[in-house]
Amino acid sequence: MQSTWKVYILAIISFLVGTSEYIISGILDQIATTMGITVAAAGQLITVFSLAYAIGTPILMAVTAKMDRRKLLLYSLGLFVVANLLSFVLPGFGMFIAARILMALGAGMVVVTALSIAAKMAPAGKQANSIATVTMGFTASLIIGIPLGRMISSAYGWKTVFVGIALAGIIALIVIAMTIPRIKGDKPVPLLQQFALLKKPEVALGLGITFFWLGGYSLAYTYISPYLLDVSGVGEDMLSIVLLAFGIASLIGSKIGGYSADKKGIPFTLFGGMVLHMISLLLLPFAAHSLIAVFALLILWSFAAWTSGPTQQYNLVTLVPESSGVMLSLNQSTMQLAMAAGAGIGGVVVGQVSLASITWFGAAGVAIAIVATYLLSRRSSVQTQVSVTE
């Protein structure tokens, strides 16, 4: 029970990090207005954060591999707090971008280290469930963090949001120092050797699952609001309720996914979740004229999609257990690249094909992830049989 509460502390930290990343989309118009730039230019803050996160995280995790996990979490969270304070005090768009890059570097290390600590503190057979709890904190930022941040920014100015995140981060630093035990780091993996892991077919397939699963999800989710308003005919007054239900379903899916991975196994949970994910995306256009059907399919989509989140994190840890921190950091980078690619491809689809077709293109991405999951499962089965024979 004691370790369970410590995992929830890590989930709260992951909530702070998630809020700092996603809040930009909720206050984009306010940033553009106060800084005298276009919304498109302000949108580059999201791209810069994702790229810094994706590129910087594996490098920094390789450099700090030997460091005690609690100490690394404290240092990375400290960098994250400083970056949020700089976002408040530094003037101009260029300096804000610099602060966002620092924030992304700190955030990447915080998330990977928190996931690693959660897996190592968990009792045998409950590692995936612990990872799911930390992931749930990140997902909760979409539901609570963004609307709360929008309310604060509307009342006190958008920069105040980052002061609030920094203050919460300082409290988290104190709590971590008092509650999280010292945990030995991983065996150091040189950077070139870290990327050499990508040469392993099972690692490449595993990360491919992440890229196409989340890329397909992001492709459709990025444009979910205009899709619901213009294609499904959901009224403006109902939109916030639908999105809230969507977010709650993602939280439940994340938790159920971790539980299922521990009880039913990784292949069963990944296959089941992604098949439902794909089916719900394929059926959405056919339900456009029924609010009840749209509502049900959205909940199924969100629930099914996020059962894959913690399951896939745990899946990658089991592929190369001696380099769990490296695998988690590579997965985080892949997730950021997948979200950026999904959003970018979605923009092309909306512009060149139609808004109504984005769910089908998203389903195609998930279908590729299902194939990759099958290939990885077959490969693992063959290797297991060979080991037993020997």
mmCIF file of C-alpha atoms in Angstrom:
data_model
loop_
_atom_site.group_PDB
_atom_site.id
_atom_site.type_symbol
_atom_site.label_atom_id
_atom_site.label_comp_id
_atom_site.label_asym_id
_atom_site.label_seq_id
_atom_site.Cartn_x
_atom_site.Cartn_y
_atom_site.Cartn_z
ATOM 1 C CA MET A 1 0.000 0.000 0.000
ATOM 2 C CA GLN A 2 2.873 2.338 0.825
ATOM 3 C CA SER A 3 4.433 1.983 -2.639
ATOM 4 C CA THR A 4 0.997 2.543 -4.185
ATOM 5 C CA TRP A 5 0.766 6.015 -2.663
ATOM 6 C CA LYS A 6 4.286 6.796 -3.866
ATOM 7 C CA VAL A 7 3.244 5.881 -7.392
ATOM 8 C CA TYR A 8 0.326 8.316 -7.109
ATOM 9 C CA ILE A 9 2.821 11.038 -6.140
ATOM 10 C CA LEU A 10 4.634 10.280 -9.397
ATOM 11 C CA ALA A 11 1.287 10.488 -11.221
ATOM 12 C CA ILE A 12 0.726 14.010 -9.836
ATOM 13 C CA ILE A 13 4.170 15.045 -11.092
ATOM 14 C CA SER A 14 3.339 13.606 -14.499
ATOM 15 C CA PHE A 15 0.121 15.671 -14.414
ATOM 16 C CA LEU A 16 2.182 18.864 -13.943
ATOM 17 C CA VAL A 17 4.462 17.956 -16.837
ATOM 18 C CA GLY A 18 1.535 17.097 -19.090
ATOM 19 C CA THR A 19 -0.190 20.375 -18.260
ATOM 20 C CA SER A 20 2.948 22.362 -19.135
ATOM 21 C CA GLU A 21 3.102 20.643 -22.524
ATOM 22 C CA TYR A 22 -0.558 20.727 -23.532
ATOM 23 C CA ILE A 23 -1.578 24.075 -22.019
ATOM 24 C CA ILE A 24 -0.181 25.931 -25.034
ATOM 25 C CA SER A 25 -3.019 24.648 -27.233
ATOM 26 C CA GLY A 26 -5.517 26.020 -24.716
ATOM 27 C CA ILE A 27 -4.031 29.543 -24.568
ATOM 28 C CA LEU A 28 -2.613 29.846 -28.084
ATOM 29 C CA ASP A 29 -4.832 32.793 -29.008
ATOM 30 C CA GLN A 30 -3.847 34.711 -25.865
ATOM 31 C CA ILE A 31 -0.135 34.172 -26.479
ATOM 32 C CA ALA A 32 -0.505 35.367 -30.082
ATOM 33 C CA THR A 33 -2.428 38.488 -29.038
ATOM 34 C CA THR A 34 -0.108 39.597 -26.213
ATOM 35 C CA MET A 35 3.087 38.910 -28.186
ATOM 36 C CA GLY A 36 1.829 40.444 -31.413
ATOM 37 C CA ILE A 37 2.329 37.314 -33.528
ATOM 38 C CA THR A 38 0.065 35.102 -35.596
ATOM 39 C CA VAL A 39 -1.633 32.030 -34.180
ATOM 40 C CA ALA A 40 0.368 29.945 -36.670
ATOM 41 C CA ALA A 41 3.627 31.379 -35.301
ATOM 42 C CA ALA A 42 2.495 30.727 -31.736
ATOM 43 C CA GLY A 43 1.707 27.173 -32.769
ATOM 44 C CA GLN A 44 5.428 26.613 -33.369
ATOM 45 C CA LEU A 45 5.797 26.508 -29.577
ATOM 46 C CA ILE A 46 4.172 23.065 -29.696
ATOM 47 C CA THR A 47 6.510 21.865 -32.439
ATOM 48 C CA VAL A 48 9.622 23.199 -30.670
ATOM 49 C CA PHE A 49 8.624 21.510 -27.402
ATOM 50 C CA SER A 50 7.977 18.147 -29.094
ATOM 51 C CA LEU A 51 11.263 18.192 -31.018
ATOM 52 C CA ALA A 52 13.337 19.227 -27.976
ATOM 53 C CA TYR A 53 11.604 16.520 -25.929
ATOM 54 C CA ALA A 54 12.068 13.851 -28.616
ATOM 55 C CA ILE A 55 15.725 14.596 -29.377
ATOM 56 C CA GLY A 56 16.952 15.647 -25.940
ATOM 57 C CA THR A 57 15.393 12.960 -23.729
ATOM 58 C CA PRO A 58 17.339 9.905 -24.970
ATOM 59 C CA ILE A 59 20.608 11.865 -24.929
ATOM 60 C CA LEU A 60 20.147 13.136 -21.373
ATOM 61 C CA MET A 61 18.902 9.760 -20.110
ATOM 62 C CA ALA A 62 22.013 8.091 -21.549
ATOM 63 C CA VAL A 63 24.300 10.639 -19.880
ATOM 64 C CA THR A 64 22.566 10.222 -16.508
ATOM 65 C CA ALA A 65 21.997 6.435 -16.660
ATOM 66 C CA LYS A 66 24.130 5.649 -13.585
ATOM 67 C CA MET A 67 22.573 8.360 -11.411
ATOM 68 C CA ASP A 68 20.334 7.412 -8.512
ATOM 69 C CA ARG A 69 16.749 7.611 -9.797
ATOM 70 C CA ARG A 70 15.485 9.814 -6.956
ATOM 71 C CA LYS A 71 18.345 12.262 -7.410
ATOM 72 C CA LEU A 72 17.752 12.343 -11.177
ATOM 73 C CA LEU A 73 14.046 12.985 -10.629
ATOM 74 C CA LEU A 74 14.852 15.872 -8.261
ATOM 75 C CA TYR A 75 17.363 17.429 -10.671
ATOM 76 C CA SER A 76 15.143 17.094 -13.737
ATOM 77 C CA LEU A 77 12.103 18.430 -11.881
ATOM 78 C CA GLY A 78 14.277 21.319 -10.656
ATOM 79 C CA LEU A 79 15.182 22.149 -14.281
ATOM 80 C CA PHE A 80 11.505 21.961 -15.170
ATOM 81 C CA VAL A 81 10.600 24.397 -12.339
ATOM 82 C CA VAL A 82 13.319 26.866 -13.393
ATOM 83 C CA ALA A 83 12.107 26.758 -17.009
ATOM 84 C CA ASN A 84 8.543 27.551 -15.922
ATOM 85 C CA LEU A 85 9.788 30.522 -13.877
ATOM 86 C CA LEU A 86 11.808 31.741 -16.872
ATOM 87 C CA SER A 87 8.661 31.502 -18.999
ATOM 88 C CA PHE A 88 7.106 34.030 -16.632
ATOM 89 C CA VAL A 89 9.980 36.504 -16.253
ATOM 90 C CA LEU A 90 11.698 36.508 -19.658
ATOM 91 C CA PRO A 91 10.348 38.999 -22.226
ATOM 92 C CA GLY A 92 9.689 38.347 -25.897
ATOM 93 C CA PHE A 93 8.731 35.400 -28.076
ATOM 94 C CA GLY A 94 12.305 34.254 -28.725
ATOM 95 C CA MET A 95 13.118 33.992 -25.012
ATOM 96 C CA PHE A 96 9.850 32.170 -24.407
ATOM 97 C CA ILE A 97 10.861 29.595 -27.034
ATOM 98 C CA ALA A 98 14.211 29.159 -25.240
ATOM 99 C CA ALA A 99 12.370 28.586 -21.935
ATOM 100 C CA ARG A 100 10.097 26.041 -23.653
ATOM 101 C CA ILE A 101 13.147 24.099 -24.874
ATOM 102 C CA LEU A 102 14.514 23.927 -21.311
ATOM 103 C CA MET A 103 11.064 22.928 -20.088
ATOM 104 C CA ALA A 104 10.877 20.114 -22.640
ATOM 105 C CA LEU A 105 14.283 18.746 -21.613
ATOM 106 C CA GLY A 106 13.296 18.734 -17.955
ATOM 107 C CA ALA A 107 9.862 17.295 -18.723
ATOM 108 C CA GLY A 108 11.275 14.419 -20.765
ATOM 109 C CA MET A 109 13.624 13.331 -17.986
ATOM 110 C CA VAL A 110 10.891 13.719 -15.354
ATOM 111 C CA VAL A 111 8.457 11.465 -17.230
ATOM 112 C CA VAL A 112 10.966 8.746 -18.126
ATOM 113 C CA THR A 113 12.436 8.692 -14.600
ATOM 114 C CA ALA A 114 8.982 8.642 -12.981
ATOM 115 C CA LEU A 115 7.947 5.694 -15.176
ATOM 116 C CA SER A 116 11.176 3.872 -14.369
ATOM 117 C CA ILE A 117 10.757 4.430 -10.607
ATOM 118 C CA ALA A 118 7.113 3.301 -10.762
ATOM 119 C CA ALA A 119 8.079 0.047 -12.492
ATOM 120 C CA LYS A 120 10.934 -0.646 -10.049
ATOM 121 C CA MET A 121 8.914 0.121 -6.900
ATOM 122 C CA ALA A 122 5.934 -1.998 -7.946
ATOM 123 C CA PRO A 123 5.447 -5.518 -6.552
ATOM 124 C CA ALA A 124 5.969 -8.409 -8.974
ATOM 125 C CA GLY A 125 3.047 -8.746 -11.363
ATOM 126 C CA LYS A 126 1.900 -5.136 -10.913
ATOM 127 C CA GLN A 127 4.522 -3.240 -12.920
ATOM 128 C CA ALA A 128 2.168 -2.434 -15.813
ATOM 129 C CA ASN A 129 -0.487 -1.233 -13.370
ATOM 130 C CA SER A 130 2.021 1.143 -11.738
ATOM 131 C CA ILE A 131 3.085 2.495 -15.131
ATOM 132 C CA ALA A 132 -0.618 2.957 -15.965
ATOM 133 C CA THR A 133 -1.092 5.066 -12.831
ATOM 134 C CA VAL A 134 1.753 7.412 -13.815
ATOM 135 C CA THR A 135 0.445 7.565 -17.397
ATOM 136 C CA MET A 136 -3.006 8.368 -16.010
ATOM 137 C CA GLY A 137 -1.582 11.534 -14.432
ATOM 138 C CA PHE A 138 -0.289 12.636 -17.828
ATOM 139 C CA THR A 139 -3.664 11.911 -19.413
ATOM 140 C CA ALA A 140 -5.482 13.820 -16.658
ATOM 141 C CA SER A 141 -3.682 16.985 -17.739
ATOM 142 C CA LEU A 142 -5.769 16.924 -20.927
ATOM 143 C CA ILE A 143 -8.981 16.823 -18.904
ATOM 144 C CA ILE A 144 -8.221 19.032 -15.911
ATOM 145 C CA GLY A 145 -4.980 20.878 -16.620
ATOM 146 C CA ILE A 146 -5.936 22.579 -19.881
ATOM 147 C CA PRO A 147 -9.376 23.924 -18.854
ATOM 148 C CA LEU A 148 -8.024 24.958 -15.437
ATOM 149 C CA GLY A 149 -5.087 26.691 -17.099
ATOM 150 C CA ARG A 150 -7.456 28.488 -19.468
ATOM 151 C CA MET A 151 -9.500 29.762 -16.533
ATOM 152 C CA ILE A 152 -6.396 31.041 -14.715
ATOM 153 C CA SER A 153 -4.991 32.683 -17.838
ATOM 154 C CA SER A 154 -8.297 34.416 -18.586
ATOM 155 C CA ALA A 155 -8.457 35.812 -15.055
ATOM 156 C CA TYR A 156 -4.804 36.687 -14.392
ATOM 157 C CA GLY A 157 -2.942 36.473 -17.714
ATOM 158 C CA TRP A 158 -1.468 33.452 -19.476
ATOM 159 C CA LYS A 159 2.019 33.773 -17.944
ATOM 160 C CA THR A 160 0.518 33.228 -14.499
ATOM 161 C CA VAL A 161 -0.144 29.609 -15.471
ATOM 162 C CA PHE A 162 3.585 28.910 -15.531
ATOM 163 C CA VAL A 163 4.087 30.462 -12.096
ATOM 164 C CA GLY A 164 1.398 28.142 -10.756
ATOM 165 C CA ILE A 165 3.074 25.097 -12.342
ATOM 166 C CA ALA A 166 6.452 26.187 -10.910
ATOM 167 C CA LEU A 167 5.045 26.573 -7.383
ATOM 168 C CA ALA A 168 3.391 23.166 -7.581
ATOM 169 C CA GLY A 169 6.710 21.782 -8.827
ATOM 170 C CA ILE A 170 8.557 23.196 -5.802
ATOM 171 C CA ILE A 171 6.076 21.472 -3.475
ATOM 172 C CA ALA A 172 6.573 18.257 -5.473
ATOM 173 C CA LEU A 173 10.359 18.532 -5.012
ATOM 174 C CA ILE A 174 9.917 18.602 -1.231
ATOM 175 C CA VAL A 175 7.485 15.682 -1.255
ATOM 176 C CA ILE A 176 9.768 13.572 -3.464
ATOM 177 C CA ALA A 177 12.773 14.221 -1.243
ATOM 178 C CA MET A 178 10.754 13.029 1.767
ATOM 179 C CA THR A 179 8.935 10.016 0.289
ATOM 180 C CA ILE A 180 10.652 8.452 -2.749
ATOM 181 C CA PRO A 181 13.415 5.979 -1.808
ATOM 182 C CA ARG A 182 16.864 5.895 -3.364
ATOM 183 C CA ILE A 183 16.770 3.624 -6.412
ATOM 184 C CA LYS A 184 19.831 2.433 -8.281
ATOM 185 C CA GLY A 185 20.238 3.649 -11.853
ATOM 186 C CA ASP A 186 20.590 1.447 -14.917
ATOM 187 C CA LYS A 187 23.798 0.096 -16.391
ATOM 188 C CA PRO A 188 25.269 2.962 -18.474
ATOM 189 C CA VAL A 189 24.504 2.676 -22.187
ATOM 190 C CA PRO A 190 26.635 4.891 -24.477
ATOM 191 C CA LEU A 191 24.596 7.052 -26.818
ATOM 192 C CA LEU A 192 25.687 5.222 -29.981
ATOM 193 C CA GLN A 193 24.925 1.895 -28.319
ATOM 194 C CA GLN A 194 21.570 3.305 -27.218
ATOM 195 C CA PHE A 195 20.592 4.072 -30.785
ATOM 196 C CA ALA A 196 22.106 0.734 -31.810
ATOM 197 C CA LEU A 197 19.181 -0.827 -29.930
ATOM 198 C CA LEU A 198 17.086 0.309 -32.886
ATOM 199 C CA LYS A 199 18.908 -2.280 -35.003
ATOM 200 C CA LYS A 200 17.270 -5.035 -32.971
ATOM 201 C CA PRO A 201 14.148 -6.135 -34.906
ATOM 202 C CA GLU A 202 12.064 -6.491 -31.739
ATOM 203 C CA VAL A 203 12.969 -2.958 -30.594
ATOM 204 C CA ALA A 204 12.247 -1.469 -34.019
ATOM 205 C CA LEU A 205 8.906 -3.284 -34.136
ATOM 206 C CA GLY A 206 8.089 -2.213 -30.572
ATOM 207 C CA LEU A 207 8.753 1.456 -31.281
ATOM 208 C CA GLY A 208 6.915 1.099 -34.591
ATOM 209 C CA ILE A 209 3.839 0.033 -32.629
ATOM 210 C CA THR A 210 4.062 3.238 -30.589
ATOM 211 C CA PHE A 211 4.568 5.444 -33.657
ATOM 212 C CA PHE A 212 1.652 4.141 -35.716
ATOM 213 C CA TRP A 213 -0.740 3.629 -32.777
ATOM 214 C CA LEU A 214 -0.251 7.151 -31.432
ATOM 215 C CA GLY A 215 0.231 8.684 -34.873
ATOM 216 C CA GLY A 216 -3.157 7.330 -35.962
ATOM 217 C CA TYR A 217 -4.714 8.563 -32.742
ATOM 218 C CA SER A 218 -3.132 12.028 -33.048
ATOM 219 C CA LEU A 219 -4.120 12.360 -36.698
ATOM 220 C CA ALA A 220 -7.792 12.168 -35.753
ATOM 221 C CA TYR A 221 -7.683 13.698 -32.265
ATOM 222 C CA THR A 222 -5.912 16.908 -33.327
ATOM 223 C CA TYR A 223 -8.992 17.858 -35.347
ATOM 224 C CA ILE A 224 -11.618 16.346 -33.063
ATOM 225 C CA SER A 225 -13.315 19.658 -32.215
ATOM 226 C CA PRO A 226 -13.897 20.842 -35.816
ATOM 227 C CA TYR A 227 -14.814 17.258 -36.761
ATOM 228 C CA LEU A 228 -17.506 17.093 -34.102
ATOM 229 C CA LEU A 229 -18.839 20.562 -34.928
ATOM 230 C CA ASP A 230 -18.783 20.384 -38.732
ATOM 231 C CA VAL A 231 -19.089 16.678 -39.567
ATOM 232 C CA SER A 232 -20.981 15.138 -36.651
ATOM 233 C CA GLY A 233 -23.164 18.185 -36.044
ATOM 234 C CA VAL A 234 -22.454 18.355 -32.308
ATOM 235 C CA GLY A 235 -23.590 21.740 -31.016
ATOM 236 C CA GLU A 236 -21.190 24.194 -29.394
ATOM 237 C CA ASP A 237 -23.080 23.795 -26.114
ATOM 238 C CA MET A 238 -22.540 20.019 -26.155
ATOM 239 C CA LEU A 239 -18.914 20.044 -27.313
ATOM 240 C CA SER A 240 -17.341 20.578 -23.889
ATOM 241 C CA ILE A 241 -19.468 17.771 -22.387
ATOM 242 C CA VAL A 242 -18.480 15.368 -25.178
ATOM 243 C CA LEU A 243 -14.783 16.217 -24.798
ATOM 244 C CA LEU A 244 -14.975 15.803 -21.029
ATOM 245 C CA ALA A 245 -16.510 12.339 -21.460
ATOM 246 C CA PHE A 246 -13.800 11.550 -24.000
ATOM 247 C CA GLY A 247 -11.121 12.515 -21.483
ATOM 248 C CA ILE A 248 -12.649 10.525 -18.630
ATOM 249 C CA ALA A 249 -12.839 7.466 -20.894
ATOM 250 C CA SER A 250 -9.113 7.839 -21.638
ATOM 251 C CA LEU A 251 -8.336 7.837 -17.904
ATOM 252 C CA ILE A 252 -10.372 4.684 -17.340
ATOM 253 C CA GLY A 253 -8.851 3.031 -20.407
ATOM 254 C CA SER A 254 -5.331 3.752 -19.195
ATOM 255 C CA LYS A 255 -5.996 2.165 -15.824
ATOM 256 C CA ILE A 256 -7.820 -0.864 -17.282
ATOM 257 C CA GLY A 257 -5.027 -1.337 -19.807
ATOM 258 C CA GLY A 258 -2.407 -1.627 -17.062
ATOM 259 C CA TYR A 259 -4.569 -4.055 -15.098
ATOM 260 C CA SER A 260 -5.258 -6.174 -18.181
ATOM 261 C CA ALA A 261 -1.583 -6.302 -19.161
ATOM 262 C CA ASP A 262 -0.729 -7.692 -15.727
ATOM 263 C CA LYS A 263 -3.612 -10.199 -15.684
ATOM 264 C CA LYS A 264 -4.211 -11.141 -19.337
ATOM 265 C CA GLY A 265 -0.819 -10.393 -20.843
ATOM 266 C CA ILE A 266 0.622 -7.796 -23.213
ATOM 267 C CA PRO A 267 -0.412 -9.302 -26.601
ATOM 268 C CA PHE A 268 -4.064 -9.781 -25.568
ATOM 269 C CA THR A 269 -4.332 -6.201 -24.243
ATOM 270 C CA LEU A 270 -2.565 -4.578 -27.207
ATOM 271 C CA PHE A 271 -4.512 -6.539 -29.836
ATOM 272 C CA GLY A 272 -7.866 -6.033 -28.132
ATOM 273 C CA GLY A 273 -7.365 -2.326 -27.510
ATOM 274 C CA MET A 274 -6.072 -1.478 -30.972
ATOM 275 C CA VAL A 275 -8.725 -3.489 -32.816
ATOM 276 C CA LEU A 276 -11.458 -1.617 -30.908
ATOM 277 C CA HIS A 277 -9.546 1.633 -31.524
ATOM 278 C CA MET A 278 -9.517 1.015 -35.289
ATOM 279 C CA ILE A 279 -13.168 -0.104 -35.455
ATOM 280 C CA SER A 280 -14.403 2.974 -33.599
ATOM 281 C CA LEU A 281 -12.508 5.289 -35.992
ATOM 282 C CA LEU A 282 -13.870 3.459 -39.049
ATOM 283 C CA LEU A 283 -17.469 3.651 -37.786
ATOM 284 C CA LEU A 284 -17.476 7.319 -36.693
ATOM 285 C CA PRO A 285 -18.317 8.796 -40.146
ATOM 286 C CA PHE A 286 -21.315 6.448 -40.444
ATOM 287 C CA ALA A 287 -22.682 7.676 -37.095
ATOM 288 C CA ALA A 288 -22.480 11.336 -38.015
ATOM 289 C CA HIS A 289 -26.228 12.002 -37.788
ATOM 290 C CA SER A 290 -26.820 10.361 -34.417
ATOM 291 C CA LEU A 291 -25.506 12.167 -31.349
ATOM 292 C CA ILE A 292 -25.926 9.054 -29.196
ATOM 293 C CA ALA A 293 -23.965 6.906 -31.654
ATOM 294 C CA VAL A 294 -21.225 9.526 -31.973
ATOM 295 C CA PHE A 295 -21.019 9.826 -28.191
ATOM 296 C CA ALA A 296 -20.771 6.034 -27.752
ATOM 297 C CA LEU A 297 -18.101 5.640 -30.451
ATOM 298 C CA LEU A 298 -16.036 8.503 -29.037
ATOM 299 C CA ILE A 299 -16.033 6.895 -25.601
ATOM 300 C CA LEU A 300 -15.088 3.523 -27.151
ATOM 301 C CA TRP A 301 -12.324 5.201 -29.191
ATOM 302 C CA SER A 302 -10.815 6.991 -26.202
ATOM 303 C CA PHE A 303 -11.112 4.003 -23.866
ATOM 304 C CA ALA A 304 -9.649 1.545 -26.379
ATOM 305 C CA ALA A 305 -6.852 3.860 -27.522
ATOM 306 C CA TRP A 306 -5.518 4.478 -24.041
ATOM 307 C CA THR A 307 -5.573 0.846 -22.910
ATOM 308 C CA SER A 308 -2.549 0.628 -25.227
ATOM 309 C CA GLY A 309 -0.634 3.425 -23.452
ATOM 310 C CA PRO A 310 0.670 1.736 -20.279
ATOM 311 C CA THR A 311 0.639 -1.677 -21.960
ATOM 312 C CA GLN A 312 3.018 -0.485 -24.656
ATOM 313 C CA GLN A 313 5.300 1.205 -22.099
ATOM 314 C CA TYR A 314 5.550 -2.052 -20.167
ATOM 315 C CA ASN A 315 5.944 -4.023 -23.407
ATOM 316 C CA LEU A 316 9.069 -2.041 -24.304
ATOM 317 C CA VAL A 317 10.533 -2.432 -20.805
ATOM 318 C CA THR A 318 10.231 -6.228 -21.092
ATOM 319 C CA LEU A 319 11.961 -6.281 -24.500
ATOM 320 C CA VAL A 320 15.280 -5.019 -23.084
ATOM 321 C CA PRO A 321 14.892 -5.138 -19.286
ATOM 322 C CA GLU A 322 18.561 -4.335 -18.646
ATOM 323 C CA SER A 323 18.073 -0.988 -20.442
ATOM 324 C CA SER A 324 14.596 -0.082 -19.209
ATOM 325 C CA GLY A 325 15.401 3.627 -18.830
ATOM 326 C CA VAL A 326 16.765 3.810 -22.376
ATOM 327 C CA MET A 327 13.722 2.028 -23.792
ATOM 328 C CA LEU A 328 11.332 4.333 -21.948
ATOM 329 C CA SER A 329 13.191 7.418 -23.182
ATOM 330 C CA LEU A 330 13.211 6.134 -26.775
ATOM 331 C CA ASN A 331 9.491 5.452 -26.454
ATOM 332 C CA GLN A 332 8.823 8.956 -25.132
ATOM 333 C CA SER A 333 10.727 10.394 -28.099
ATOM 334 C CA THR A 334 8.761 8.194 -30.472
ATOM 335 C CA MET A 335 5.493 9.324 -28.883
ATOM 336 C CA GLN A 336 6.380 12.991 -29.365
ATOM 337 C CA LEU A 337 7.385 12.411 -32.992
ATOM 338 C CA ALA A 338 4.196 10.401 -33.574
ATOM 339 C CA MET A 339 2.010 13.215 -32.232
ATOM 340 C CA ALA A 340 3.808 15.773 -34.388
ATOM 341 C CA ALA A 341 3.582 13.540 -37.487
ATOM 342 C CA GLY A 342 -0.078 12.710 -36.859
ATOM 343 C CA ALA A 343 -1.015 16.368 -36.494
ATOM 344 C CA GLY A 344 0.974 17.294 -39.612
ATOM 345 C CA ILE A 345 -0.486 14.536 -41.790
ATOM 346 C CA GLY A 346 -3.937 15.364 -40.431
ATOM 347 C CA GLY A 347 -3.501 18.946 -41.637
ATOM 348 C CA VAL A 348 -2.664 17.703 -45.136
ATOM 349 C CA VAL A 349 -5.665 15.332 -45.107
ATOM 350 C CA VAL A 350 -8.036 18.104 -44.025
ATOM 351 C CA GLY A 351 -6.660 20.468 -46.669
ATOM 352 C CA GLN A 352 -6.322 18.056 -49.574
ATOM 353 C CA VAL A 353 -9.012 15.415 -48.940
ATOM 354 C CA SER A 354 -11.693 16.286 -46.371
ATOM 355 C CA LEU A 355 -12.268 16.797 -42.674
ATOM 356 C CA ALA A 356 -14.676 13.844 -42.664
ATOM 357 C CA SER A 357 -11.953 11.423 -43.803
ATOM 358 C CA ILE A 358 -9.467 11.990 -40.963
ATOM 359 C CA THR A 359 -10.830 9.112 -38.862
ATOM 360 C CA TRP A 360 -10.242 6.661 -41.728
ATOM 361 C CA PHE A 361 -6.654 7.817 -42.160
ATOM 362 C CA GLY A 362 -6.224 7.532 -38.387
ATOM 363 C CA ALA A 363 -7.610 3.978 -38.507
ATOM 364 C CA ALA A 364 -5.043 3.129 -41.220
ATOM 365 C CA GLY A 365 -2.241 4.145 -38.854
ATOM 366 C CA VAL A 366 -3.660 1.969 -36.072
ATOM 367 C CA ALA A 367 -3.997 -0.941 -38.536
ATOM 368 C CA ILE A 368 -0.246 -0.760 -39.244
ATOM 369 C CA ALA A 369 0.370 -0.816 -35.478
ATOM 370 C CA ILE A 370 -1.757 -3.983 -35.226
ATOM 371 C CA VAL A 371 0.358 -5.665 -37.912
ATOM 372 C CA ALA A 372 3.540 -4.645 -36.068
ATOM 373 C CA THR A 373 2.098 -6.066 -32.827
ATOM 374 C CA TYR A 374 1.356 -9.375 -34.576
ATOM 375 C CA LEU A 375 4.875 -9.573 -36.004
ATOM 376 C CA LEU A 376 6.447 -8.800 -32.619
ATOM 377 C CA SER A 377 4.237 -11.383 -30.914
ATOM 378 C CA ARG A 378 5.195 -14.036 -33.477
ATOM 379 C CA ARG A 379 8.870 -13.208 -33.091
ATOM 380 C CA SER A 380 8.663 -13.426 -29.288
ATOM 381 C CA SER A 381 6.864 -16.798 -29.509
ATOM 382 C CA VAL A 382 9.550 -18.225 -31.807
ATOM 383 C CA GLN A 383 12.342 -17.000 -29.519
ATOM 384 C CA THR A 384 10.589 -18.525 -26.500
ATOM 385 C CA GLN A 385 10.223 -21.880 -28.255
ATOM 386 C CA VAL A 386 13.913 -21.838 -29.246
ATOM 387 C CA SER A 387 14.930 -21.068 -25.652
ATOM 388 C CA VAL A 388 12.804 -23.947 -24.319
ATOM 389 C CA THR A 389 14.226 -26.365 -26.902
ATOM 390 C CA GLU A 390 17.781 -25.412 -25.992
#
